[in-house]
XYZ file of C-alpha atoms in Angstrom:
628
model
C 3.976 26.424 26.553
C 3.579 23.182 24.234
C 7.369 22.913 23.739
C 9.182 20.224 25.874
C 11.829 21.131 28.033
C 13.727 17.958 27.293
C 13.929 18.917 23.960
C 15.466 22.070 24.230
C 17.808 21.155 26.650
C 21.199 21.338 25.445
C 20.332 22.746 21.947
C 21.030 26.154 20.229
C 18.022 27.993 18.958
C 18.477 28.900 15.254
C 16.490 31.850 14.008
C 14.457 31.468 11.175
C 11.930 33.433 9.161
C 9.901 31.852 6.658
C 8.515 34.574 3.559
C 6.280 34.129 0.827
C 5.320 31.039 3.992
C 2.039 30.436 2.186
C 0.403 27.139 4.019
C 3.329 26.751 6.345
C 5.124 23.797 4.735
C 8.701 25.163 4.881
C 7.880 26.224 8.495
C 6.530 23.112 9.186
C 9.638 21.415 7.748
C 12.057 23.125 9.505
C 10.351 23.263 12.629
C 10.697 19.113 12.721
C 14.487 19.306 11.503
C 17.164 18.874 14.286
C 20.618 17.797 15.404
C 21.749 16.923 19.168
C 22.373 20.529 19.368
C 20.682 22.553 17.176
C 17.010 23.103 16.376
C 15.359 26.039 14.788
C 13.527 28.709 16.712
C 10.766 30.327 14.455
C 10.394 33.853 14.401
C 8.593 35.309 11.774
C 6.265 34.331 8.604
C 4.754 36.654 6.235
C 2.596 36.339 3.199
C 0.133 38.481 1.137
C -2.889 36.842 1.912
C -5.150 36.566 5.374
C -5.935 33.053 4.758
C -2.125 32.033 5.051
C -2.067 34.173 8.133
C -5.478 32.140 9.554
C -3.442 28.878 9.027
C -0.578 29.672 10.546
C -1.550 31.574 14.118
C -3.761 28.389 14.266
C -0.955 26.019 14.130
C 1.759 27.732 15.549
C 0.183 30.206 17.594
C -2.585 28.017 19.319
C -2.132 24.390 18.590
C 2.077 24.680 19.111
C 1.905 27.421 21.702
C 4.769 29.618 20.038
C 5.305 33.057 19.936
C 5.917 33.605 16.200
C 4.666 36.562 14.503
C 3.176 36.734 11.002
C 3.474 39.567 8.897
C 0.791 39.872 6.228
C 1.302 42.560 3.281
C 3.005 42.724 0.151
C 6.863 42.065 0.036
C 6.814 44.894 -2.815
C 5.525 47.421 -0.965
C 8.052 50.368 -0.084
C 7.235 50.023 3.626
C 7.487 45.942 3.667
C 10.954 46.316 4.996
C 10.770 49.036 7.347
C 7.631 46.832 8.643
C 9.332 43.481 9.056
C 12.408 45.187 10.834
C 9.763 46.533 13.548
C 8.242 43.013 13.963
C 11.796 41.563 14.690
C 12.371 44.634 16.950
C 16.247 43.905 16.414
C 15.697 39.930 16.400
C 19.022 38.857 14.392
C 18.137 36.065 11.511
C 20.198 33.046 11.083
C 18.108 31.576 8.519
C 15.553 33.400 5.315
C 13.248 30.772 3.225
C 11.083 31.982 0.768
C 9.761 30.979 -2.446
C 8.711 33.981 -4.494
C 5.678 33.442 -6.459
C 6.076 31.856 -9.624
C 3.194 30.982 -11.630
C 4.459 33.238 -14.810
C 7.424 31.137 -15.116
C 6.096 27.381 -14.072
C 6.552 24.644 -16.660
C 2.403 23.608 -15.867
C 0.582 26.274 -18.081
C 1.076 29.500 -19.980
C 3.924 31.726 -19.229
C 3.218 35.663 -18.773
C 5.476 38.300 -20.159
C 5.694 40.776 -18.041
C 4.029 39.859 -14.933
C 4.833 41.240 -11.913
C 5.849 38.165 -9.754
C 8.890 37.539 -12.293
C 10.450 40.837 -10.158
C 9.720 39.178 -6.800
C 13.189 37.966 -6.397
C 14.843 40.914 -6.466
C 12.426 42.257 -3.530
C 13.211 38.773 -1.671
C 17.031 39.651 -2.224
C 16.802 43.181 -0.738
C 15.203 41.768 2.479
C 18.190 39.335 2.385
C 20.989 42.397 2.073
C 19.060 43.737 5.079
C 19.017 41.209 7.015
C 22.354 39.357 6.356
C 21.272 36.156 7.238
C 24.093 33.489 7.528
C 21.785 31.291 5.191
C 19.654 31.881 2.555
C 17.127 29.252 0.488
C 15.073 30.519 -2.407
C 12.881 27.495 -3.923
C 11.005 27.583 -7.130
C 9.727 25.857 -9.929
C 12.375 23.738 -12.422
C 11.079 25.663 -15.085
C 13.213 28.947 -13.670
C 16.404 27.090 -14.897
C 15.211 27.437 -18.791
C 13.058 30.352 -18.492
C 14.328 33.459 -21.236
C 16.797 30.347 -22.374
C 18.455 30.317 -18.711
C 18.967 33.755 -18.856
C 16.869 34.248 -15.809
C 18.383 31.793 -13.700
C 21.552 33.469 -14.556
C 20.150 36.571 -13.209
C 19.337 35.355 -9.901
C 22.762 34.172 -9.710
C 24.396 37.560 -9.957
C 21.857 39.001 -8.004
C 23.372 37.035 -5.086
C 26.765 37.773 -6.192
C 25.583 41.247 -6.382
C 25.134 41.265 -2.001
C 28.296 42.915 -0.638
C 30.290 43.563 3.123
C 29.382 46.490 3.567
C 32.685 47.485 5.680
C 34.935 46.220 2.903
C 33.638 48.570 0.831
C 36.402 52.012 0.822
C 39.397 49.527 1.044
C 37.697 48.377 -2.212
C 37.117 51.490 -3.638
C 40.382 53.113 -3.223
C 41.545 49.552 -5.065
C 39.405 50.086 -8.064
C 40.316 53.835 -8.138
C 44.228 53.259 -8.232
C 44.209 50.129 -11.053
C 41.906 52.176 -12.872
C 44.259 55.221 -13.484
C 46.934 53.098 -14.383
C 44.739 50.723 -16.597
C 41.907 52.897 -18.470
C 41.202 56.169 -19.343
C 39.944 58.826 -17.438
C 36.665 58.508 -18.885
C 36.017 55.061 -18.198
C 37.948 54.802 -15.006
C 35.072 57.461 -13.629
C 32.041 55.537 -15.649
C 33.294 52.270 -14.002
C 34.090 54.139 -10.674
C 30.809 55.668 -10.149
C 28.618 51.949 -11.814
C 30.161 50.450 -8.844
C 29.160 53.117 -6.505
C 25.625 53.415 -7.961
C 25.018 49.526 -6.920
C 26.402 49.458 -3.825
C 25.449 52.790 -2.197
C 22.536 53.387 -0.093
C 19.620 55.560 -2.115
C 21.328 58.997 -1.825
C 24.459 57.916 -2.856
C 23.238 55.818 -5.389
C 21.233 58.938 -7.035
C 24.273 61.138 -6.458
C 26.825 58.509 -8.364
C 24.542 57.887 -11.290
C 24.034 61.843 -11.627
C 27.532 61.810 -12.163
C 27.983 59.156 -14.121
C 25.478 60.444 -16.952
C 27.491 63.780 -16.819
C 30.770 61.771 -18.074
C 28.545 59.700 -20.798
C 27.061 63.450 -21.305
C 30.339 65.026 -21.779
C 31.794 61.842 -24.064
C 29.270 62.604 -26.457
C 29.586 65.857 -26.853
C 33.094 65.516 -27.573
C 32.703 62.505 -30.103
C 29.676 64.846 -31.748
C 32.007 68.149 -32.111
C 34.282 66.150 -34.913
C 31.012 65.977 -37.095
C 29.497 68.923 -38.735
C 27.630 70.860 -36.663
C 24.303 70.387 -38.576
C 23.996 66.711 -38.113
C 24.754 67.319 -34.719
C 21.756 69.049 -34.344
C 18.948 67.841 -36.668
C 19.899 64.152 -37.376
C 17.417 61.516 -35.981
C 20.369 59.146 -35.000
C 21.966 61.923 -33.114
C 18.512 63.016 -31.288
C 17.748 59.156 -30.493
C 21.446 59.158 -28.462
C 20.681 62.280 -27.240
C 17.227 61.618 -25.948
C 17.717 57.844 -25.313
C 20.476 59.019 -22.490
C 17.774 60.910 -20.846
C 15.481 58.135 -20.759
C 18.152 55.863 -19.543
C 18.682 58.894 -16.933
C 15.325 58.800 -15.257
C 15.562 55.406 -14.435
C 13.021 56.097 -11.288
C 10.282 57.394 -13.098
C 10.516 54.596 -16.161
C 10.337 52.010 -13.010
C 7.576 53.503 -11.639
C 5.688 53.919 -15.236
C 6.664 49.931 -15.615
C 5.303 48.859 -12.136
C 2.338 51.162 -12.402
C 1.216 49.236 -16.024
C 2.616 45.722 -14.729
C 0.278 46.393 -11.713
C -2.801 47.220 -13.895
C -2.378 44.961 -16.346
C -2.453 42.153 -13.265
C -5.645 43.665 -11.361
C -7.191 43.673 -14.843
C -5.726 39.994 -16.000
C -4.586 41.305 -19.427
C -3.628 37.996 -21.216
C -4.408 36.407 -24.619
C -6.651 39.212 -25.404
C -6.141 42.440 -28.142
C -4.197 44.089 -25.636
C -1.352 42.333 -24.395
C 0.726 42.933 -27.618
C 0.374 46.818 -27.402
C 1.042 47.222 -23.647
C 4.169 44.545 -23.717
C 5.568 46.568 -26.567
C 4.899 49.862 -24.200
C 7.027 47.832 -21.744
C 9.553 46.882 -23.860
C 10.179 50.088 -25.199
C 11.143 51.466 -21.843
C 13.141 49.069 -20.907
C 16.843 49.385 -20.582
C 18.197 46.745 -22.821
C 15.637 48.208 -25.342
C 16.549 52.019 -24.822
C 20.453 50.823 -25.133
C 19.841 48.950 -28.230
C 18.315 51.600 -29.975
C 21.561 53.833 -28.917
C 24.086 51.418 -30.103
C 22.184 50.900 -33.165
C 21.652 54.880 -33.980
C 25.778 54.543 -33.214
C 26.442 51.720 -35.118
C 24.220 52.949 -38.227
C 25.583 57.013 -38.618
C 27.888 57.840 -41.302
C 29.671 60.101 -40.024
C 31.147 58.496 -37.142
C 34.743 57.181 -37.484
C 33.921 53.736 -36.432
C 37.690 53.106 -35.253
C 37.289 55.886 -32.681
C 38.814 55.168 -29.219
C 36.410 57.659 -27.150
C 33.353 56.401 -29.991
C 34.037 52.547 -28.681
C 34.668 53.595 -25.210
C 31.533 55.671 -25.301
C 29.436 52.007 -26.852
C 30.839 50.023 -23.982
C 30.128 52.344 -21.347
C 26.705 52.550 -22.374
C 26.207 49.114 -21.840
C 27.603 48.931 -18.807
C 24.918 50.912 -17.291
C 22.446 47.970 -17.250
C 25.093 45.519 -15.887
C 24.537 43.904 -12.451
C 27.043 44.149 -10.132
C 28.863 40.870 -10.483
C 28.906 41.594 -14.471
C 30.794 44.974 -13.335
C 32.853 43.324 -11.762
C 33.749 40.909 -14.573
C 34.853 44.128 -16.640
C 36.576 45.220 -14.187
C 38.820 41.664 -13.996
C 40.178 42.726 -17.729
C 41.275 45.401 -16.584
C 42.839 44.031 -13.386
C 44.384 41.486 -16.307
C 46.244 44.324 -17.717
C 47.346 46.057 -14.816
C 49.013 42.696 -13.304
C 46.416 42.836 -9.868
C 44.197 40.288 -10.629
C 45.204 38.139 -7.595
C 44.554 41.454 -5.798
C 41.411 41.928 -7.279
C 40.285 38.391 -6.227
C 41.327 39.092 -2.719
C 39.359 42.013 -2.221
C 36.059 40.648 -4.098
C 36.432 37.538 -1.469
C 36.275 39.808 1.086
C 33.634 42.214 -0.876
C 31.049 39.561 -2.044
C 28.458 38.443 1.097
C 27.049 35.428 -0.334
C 28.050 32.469 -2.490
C 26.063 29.925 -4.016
C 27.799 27.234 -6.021
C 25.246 26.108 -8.451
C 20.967 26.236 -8.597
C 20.164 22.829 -6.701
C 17.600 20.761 -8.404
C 15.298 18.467 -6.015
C 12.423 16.228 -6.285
C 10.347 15.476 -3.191
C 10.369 12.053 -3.525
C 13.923 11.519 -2.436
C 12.860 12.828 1.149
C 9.851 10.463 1.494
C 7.153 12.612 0.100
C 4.756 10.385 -2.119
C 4.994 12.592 -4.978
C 7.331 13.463 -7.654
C 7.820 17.134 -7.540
C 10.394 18.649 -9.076
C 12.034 21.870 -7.447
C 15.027 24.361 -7.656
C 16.562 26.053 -4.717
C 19.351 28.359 -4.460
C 20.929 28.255 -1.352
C 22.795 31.568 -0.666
C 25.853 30.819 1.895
C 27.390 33.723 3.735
C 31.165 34.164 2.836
C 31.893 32.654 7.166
C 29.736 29.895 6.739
C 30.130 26.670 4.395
C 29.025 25.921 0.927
C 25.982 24.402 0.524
C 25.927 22.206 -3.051
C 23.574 19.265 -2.394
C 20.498 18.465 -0.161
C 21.362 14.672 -0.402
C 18.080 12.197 -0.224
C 17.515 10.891 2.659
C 15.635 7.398 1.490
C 16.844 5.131 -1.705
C 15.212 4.665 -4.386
C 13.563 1.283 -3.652
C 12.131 2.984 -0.526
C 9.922 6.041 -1.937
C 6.479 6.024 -0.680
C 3.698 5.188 -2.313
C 0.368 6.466 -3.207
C -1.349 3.739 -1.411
C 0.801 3.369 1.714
C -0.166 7.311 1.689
C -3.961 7.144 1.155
C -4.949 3.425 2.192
C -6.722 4.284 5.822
C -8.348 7.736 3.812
C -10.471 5.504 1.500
C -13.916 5.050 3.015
C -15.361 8.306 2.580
C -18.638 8.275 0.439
C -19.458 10.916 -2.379
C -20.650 14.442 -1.263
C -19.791 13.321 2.458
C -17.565 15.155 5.567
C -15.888 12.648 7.662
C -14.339 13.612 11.047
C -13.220 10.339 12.110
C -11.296 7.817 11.134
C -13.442 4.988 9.664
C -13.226 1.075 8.241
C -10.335 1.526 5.094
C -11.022 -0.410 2.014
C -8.168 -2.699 1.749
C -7.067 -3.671 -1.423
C -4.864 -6.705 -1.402
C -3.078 -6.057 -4.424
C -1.165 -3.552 -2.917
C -1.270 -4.153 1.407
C 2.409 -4.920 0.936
C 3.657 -1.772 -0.124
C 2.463 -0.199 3.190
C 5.925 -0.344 5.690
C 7.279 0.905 8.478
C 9.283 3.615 8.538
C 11.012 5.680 11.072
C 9.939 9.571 10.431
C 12.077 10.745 7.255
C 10.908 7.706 5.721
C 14.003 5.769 6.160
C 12.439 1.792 6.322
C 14.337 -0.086 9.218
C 13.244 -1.980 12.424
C 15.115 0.234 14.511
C 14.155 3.242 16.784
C 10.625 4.099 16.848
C 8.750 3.624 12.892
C 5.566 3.847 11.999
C 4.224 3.273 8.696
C 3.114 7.158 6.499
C -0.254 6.873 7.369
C 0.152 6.493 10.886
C 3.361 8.997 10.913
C 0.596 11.448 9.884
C -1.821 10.360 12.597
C 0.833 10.683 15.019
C 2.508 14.035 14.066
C 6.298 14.753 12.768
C 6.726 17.071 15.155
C 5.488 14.732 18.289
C 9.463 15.006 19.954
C 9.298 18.515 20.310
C 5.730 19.680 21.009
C 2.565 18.621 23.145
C -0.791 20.535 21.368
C -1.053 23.677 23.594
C -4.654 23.097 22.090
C -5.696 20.452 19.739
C -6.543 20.919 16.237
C -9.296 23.041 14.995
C -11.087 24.717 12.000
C -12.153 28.160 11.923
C -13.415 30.610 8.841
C -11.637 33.439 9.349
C -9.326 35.523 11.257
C -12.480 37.699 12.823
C -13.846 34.254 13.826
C -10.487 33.433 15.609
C -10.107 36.278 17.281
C -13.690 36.558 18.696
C -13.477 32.558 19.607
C -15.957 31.588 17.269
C -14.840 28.132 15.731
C -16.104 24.954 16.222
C -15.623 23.267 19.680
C -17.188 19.926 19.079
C -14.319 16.731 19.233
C -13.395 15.889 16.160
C -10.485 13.766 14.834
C -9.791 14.272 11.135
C -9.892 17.747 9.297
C -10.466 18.671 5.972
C -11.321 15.176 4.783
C -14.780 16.293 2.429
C -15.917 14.801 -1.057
C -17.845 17.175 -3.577
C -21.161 15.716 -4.370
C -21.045 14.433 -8.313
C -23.540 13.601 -10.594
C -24.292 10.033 -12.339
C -22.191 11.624 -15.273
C -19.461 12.956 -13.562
C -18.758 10.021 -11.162
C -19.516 7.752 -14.761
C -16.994 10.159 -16.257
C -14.167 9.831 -13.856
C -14.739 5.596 -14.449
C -14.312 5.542 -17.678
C -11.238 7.147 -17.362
C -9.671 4.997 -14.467
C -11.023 2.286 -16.061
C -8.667 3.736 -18.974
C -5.697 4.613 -16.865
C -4.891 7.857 -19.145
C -7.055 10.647 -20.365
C -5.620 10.121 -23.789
C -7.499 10.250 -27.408
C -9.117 6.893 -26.756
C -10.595 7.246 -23.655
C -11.570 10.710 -25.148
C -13.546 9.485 -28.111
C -15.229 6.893 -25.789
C -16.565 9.310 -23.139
C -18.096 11.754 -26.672
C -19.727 8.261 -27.749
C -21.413 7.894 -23.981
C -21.925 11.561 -24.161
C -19.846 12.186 -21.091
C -17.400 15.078 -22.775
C -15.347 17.198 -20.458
C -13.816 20.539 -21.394
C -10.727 19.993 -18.762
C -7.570 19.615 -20.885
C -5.981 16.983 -18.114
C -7.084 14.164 -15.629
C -4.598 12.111 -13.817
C -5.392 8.394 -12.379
C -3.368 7.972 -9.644
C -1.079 5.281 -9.558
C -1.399 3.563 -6.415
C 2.455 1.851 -6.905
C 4.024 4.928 -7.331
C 4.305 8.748 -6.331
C 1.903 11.054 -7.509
C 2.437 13.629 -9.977
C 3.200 17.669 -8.542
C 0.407 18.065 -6.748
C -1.790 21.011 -7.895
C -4.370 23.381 -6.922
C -7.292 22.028 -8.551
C -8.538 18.953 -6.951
C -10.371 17.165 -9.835
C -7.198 17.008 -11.695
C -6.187 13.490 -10.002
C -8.674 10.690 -10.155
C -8.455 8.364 -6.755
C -7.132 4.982 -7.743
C -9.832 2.933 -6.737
C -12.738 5.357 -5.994
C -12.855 6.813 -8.793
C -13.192 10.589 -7.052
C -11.694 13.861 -6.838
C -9.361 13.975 -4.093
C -10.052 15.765 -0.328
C -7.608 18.294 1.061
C -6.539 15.924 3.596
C -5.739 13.640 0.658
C -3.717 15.839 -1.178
C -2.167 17.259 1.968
C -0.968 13.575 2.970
C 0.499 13.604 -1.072
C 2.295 16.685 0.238
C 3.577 15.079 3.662
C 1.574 17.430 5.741
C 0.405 15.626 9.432
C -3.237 15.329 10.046
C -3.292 17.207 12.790
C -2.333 20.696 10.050
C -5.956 21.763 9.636
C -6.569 24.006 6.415
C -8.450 27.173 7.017
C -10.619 29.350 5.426
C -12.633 27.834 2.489
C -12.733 24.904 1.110
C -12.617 26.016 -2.336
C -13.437 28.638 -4.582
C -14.492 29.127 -8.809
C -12.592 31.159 -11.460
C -10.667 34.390 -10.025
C -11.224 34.387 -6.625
C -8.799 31.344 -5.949
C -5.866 34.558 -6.653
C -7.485 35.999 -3.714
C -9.293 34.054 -1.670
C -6.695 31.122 -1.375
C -8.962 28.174 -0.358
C -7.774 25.427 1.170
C -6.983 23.104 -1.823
C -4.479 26.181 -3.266
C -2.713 26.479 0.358
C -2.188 22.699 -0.423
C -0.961 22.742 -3.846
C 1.102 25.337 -3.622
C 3.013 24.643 -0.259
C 6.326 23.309 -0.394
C 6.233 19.745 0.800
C 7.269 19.257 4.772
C 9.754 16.570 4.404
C 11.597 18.405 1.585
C 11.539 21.498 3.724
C 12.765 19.146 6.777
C 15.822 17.450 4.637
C 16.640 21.457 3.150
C 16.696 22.350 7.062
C 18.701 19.824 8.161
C 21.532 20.145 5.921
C 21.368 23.914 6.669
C 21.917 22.752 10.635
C 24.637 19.975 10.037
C 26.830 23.275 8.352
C 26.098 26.288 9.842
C 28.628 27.968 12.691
């Protein structure tokens, strides 16, 4: 076992699980996070892809010497749950992380309508009313917060109001049921009655309640249609599209599992920008509930022959719409009529008691504050179960005038040539210009001359996570997960990993000059590379600024220009941007072209999409300093 005993000694093991784990930089993060008696105990990742999997039982498994499990398949696969439960064979879960893919929503390039990782939450939200973790932390891109006009972010907030106590469920019930008969009619007191029972129900229930439910919104309309000749009853369109627009609202399974059986196949065959995206996001629209209830208020709101200052007509509208609320907006209906009925203090009671988690606000971070030499922007929501406290802030944990640097970051990295794999450490170029920005830190980045500091670059050398662990086995690289498991990987001593330059032509390495030499890849420096004949269909190049942080770093490496080599970056390169240690080796391939990078995950997309380590580290030790 690489763990030290001194370590552990005196400390509580907190239980964490790390989905959607990708690379391993939340795990990573919270594995170095501690107080004098807490540290986290990692049980489980999981991820879609093998190559994550490869990358993490090398690290944790063999280099670390833990136990930890990883869990590779789809979280929206019916049997992902059932599956995960197994692998924790009862395990309970103080802490979820997760950051549910979100490429259709991110602020960097196109947004998707319609794809199917903008429904990824919700899976990541029923593993978390499974569970019933004390904590919750769901990170993301910033765009999330003005994606749909904030209307999505707003959704993810009542889907975590939306997680209920189970066992505080009848007391609420027979609530709701007694305010109700004294506050609304019959009709709605049973639509209301049965909403609240179709969301918090398990599946049979659930089925049963909305069956019922559609036979009260059934038997409304045929009492609002019986005041209107009998005719238009029967033959109108208006009358047919409510009629037939409450079946389809109905059979809400099978429109979900037309919708996820189109979203799916419009994925595997990348429909975008083409002749066809119009006609199948219209399909998807159409069948939508908002859409289906439009078209139902709207055949209401547009026939004749209704009296449109009917009670049991309006009550029949709002009930309508209720069907598509979430939870927590149920709830909010049911507050006016708690107004009117005098309970509302009684009402507030019970939905303390009801509601599991809380989350005060979406938290927006940027990596920099936690001594990551990059600027990248994230939002987390950070679920708090109702007997734990309120998590509002992940405060920074270095000032302002002590961020890192791109230099202090990269400095002893800079001596490898062009098309060239270096395995040790070798003679830096030093560049005197900027030798004083490299200082000594102590491991959150914190600058001071006490305890033990090192400066980043020899932090990374040295390893975060040297107070708790000795290497069970040192660092290695392997291809794949057959390769591991039949011990063939390379057993010759090396020092550095993933540290390898493409080879580039006269005109590319010219190319990338020109535009150091410019500082921006702006119109200028664009006309001058067409007069040298050295055009370039990429739409973006960044020169690094060696005095500040990096942009977010990405997935494609030739995106970022090195500040004085003029180069695409390494892995190991961008992996220091991201805060990673040396000793995290990068599995699988290096790189891959066009498509396969969805499914092949090469090493430079496990770095660009991983959630920096010392963001992950300050998220996890806030979690410690407040959890009971």
């Amino acid at each position: 076992m690489a763990e030290r005993k001194e370590f552990l000694k005196g400390k509580k093991g907190i239980t964490f699980l790390d989905l959607f784990a990708g690379a391993g930089g939340i795990s990573e993060g919270f594995l170095q996070a501690y107080t004098p008696d807490k540290y986290y105990k990692f049980i489980l990742a999981s991820d879609i892809n093998e190559n994550c999997e490869l990358t993490h039982r090398v690290r944790y498994n063999h280099q670390l010497g833990l136990d930890t499990k990883f869990l590779t398949g789809d979280i929206m696969a019916p049997d992902f749950t059932q599956r995960l439960l197994k692998e924790l064979g009862g395990q309970e879960i103080d802490v979820v992380t997760g950051g549910p893919s979100c490429q259709s929503f991110s602020l960097s390039g196109r947004r998707k309508r319609f794809d199917k990782r903008d429904n990824l939450f919700l899976h990541y939200l029923n593993v978390i009313r499974t569970l019933r973790p004390k904590y919750f932390v769901m990170e993301n891109v910033k765009g999330l917060l003005t994606k749909d006009k904030g209307h999505f972010k707003e959704a993810i907030m009542r889907e975590i109001r939306s997680i209920i106590d189970d066992k505080n469920v009848p007391q609420f019930l027979v609530y709701l049921d007694k305010m109700l008969s004294k506050s609304a009619s019959t009709f709605v007191k049973n639509c209301i009655v049965k909403k609240v029972q179709m969301e918090i129900s398990d599946d049979d229930k659930s089925e049963h309640a909305r069956s019922e439910y559609f036979s009260y919104l059934e038997g409304q309309f045929k009492s609002i249609t019986r005041k209107i000749e009998y005719r238009l009853s029967k033959t109108d369109s208006k009358i047919a599209t409510i009629r037939h627009g409450l079946n389809l609202l109905r059979y809400t399974d099978e429109r979900e599992k037309i919708s996820s059986g189109v979203i799916n196949l419009k994925t595997l065959a990348d429909v975008d920008n083409d002749f066809f995206v119009n006609g199948i996001n219209s399909f998807l629209s159409l069948i939508d509930d908002s859409t289906i209830i439009n078209s139902i208020l709207s055949a209401l709101d547009t026939f004749d022959a209704f009296d449109k200052n009917w009670a049991d007509l309006n009550e029949f509208r709002d009930m309508i719409r209720l069907y598509s609320f979430t939870l927590d907006e149920a709830f909010e209906v049911v507050k006016q009529y708690a107004k009117s009925d005098g309970s509302s203090d009684e009402l507030q009671n019970l939905l303390e008691d009801l509601i599991l988690y809380r989350v005060s606000r979406p938290i927006v971070i940027n990596s920099s504050d936690y001594g990551v030499p990059q600027n990248r922007e994230r939002v987390i929501f950070i679920g708090c179960r109702k007997d734990q406290e309120l998590i509002d802030e992940i405060p920074a944990t270095i000032s302002k005038e002590e961020k890192v640097t791109v230099y202090e970051a990269l400095h002893d990295l800079d001596f490898i040539a062009n098309g060239s794999v270096e395995t040790h450490y070798g003679d830096r170029n030093i560049i005197d210009e900027y030798e004083p920005l490299i200082r000594r830190r102590e491991v959150g980045g914190h600058i001071t001359d006490e305890g033990e500091t090192h400066t980043f670059a020899e932090w990374s050398k040295i390893g975060r996570l040297s107070h708790r662990f000795d290497f069970e086995e040192e660092p290695f690289y392997v291809k794949s997960i057959d390769d591991l498991e039949n011990n063939l990987f390379c057993c010759e001593p090396t020092v550095l990993y993933n540290h390898q330059t493409s080879s580039q032509n006269e005109d590319v390495k010219k190319r990338l000059q020109v535009i150091a030499q410019h500082g921006v890849y702006d119109s200028t420096c664009k006309s001058e590379l067409s007069r040298l004949g050295l055009d370039s269909n990429k739409r973006n190049y960044t020169v690094l600024n060696p005095k500040g942080q990096s942009p977010t770093v990405v997935t494609m490496p030739d995106d970022f220009i090195h500040y004085s080599a003029h180069r695409a970056m390494t892995v190991r390169e961008m992996a220091r941007l991201q805060s990673f240690d040396d000793s995290f080796v990068f599995q699988g391939k290096r790189q891959t072209g066009g498509t396969k990078r969805k499914s092949e995950i090469p090493q430079f997309t496990l770095v660009g999409n991983a959630v920096p380590p010392l963001m992950a580290r300050a998220i996890a030790n806030t979690i410690l300093k407040h959890i009971k």
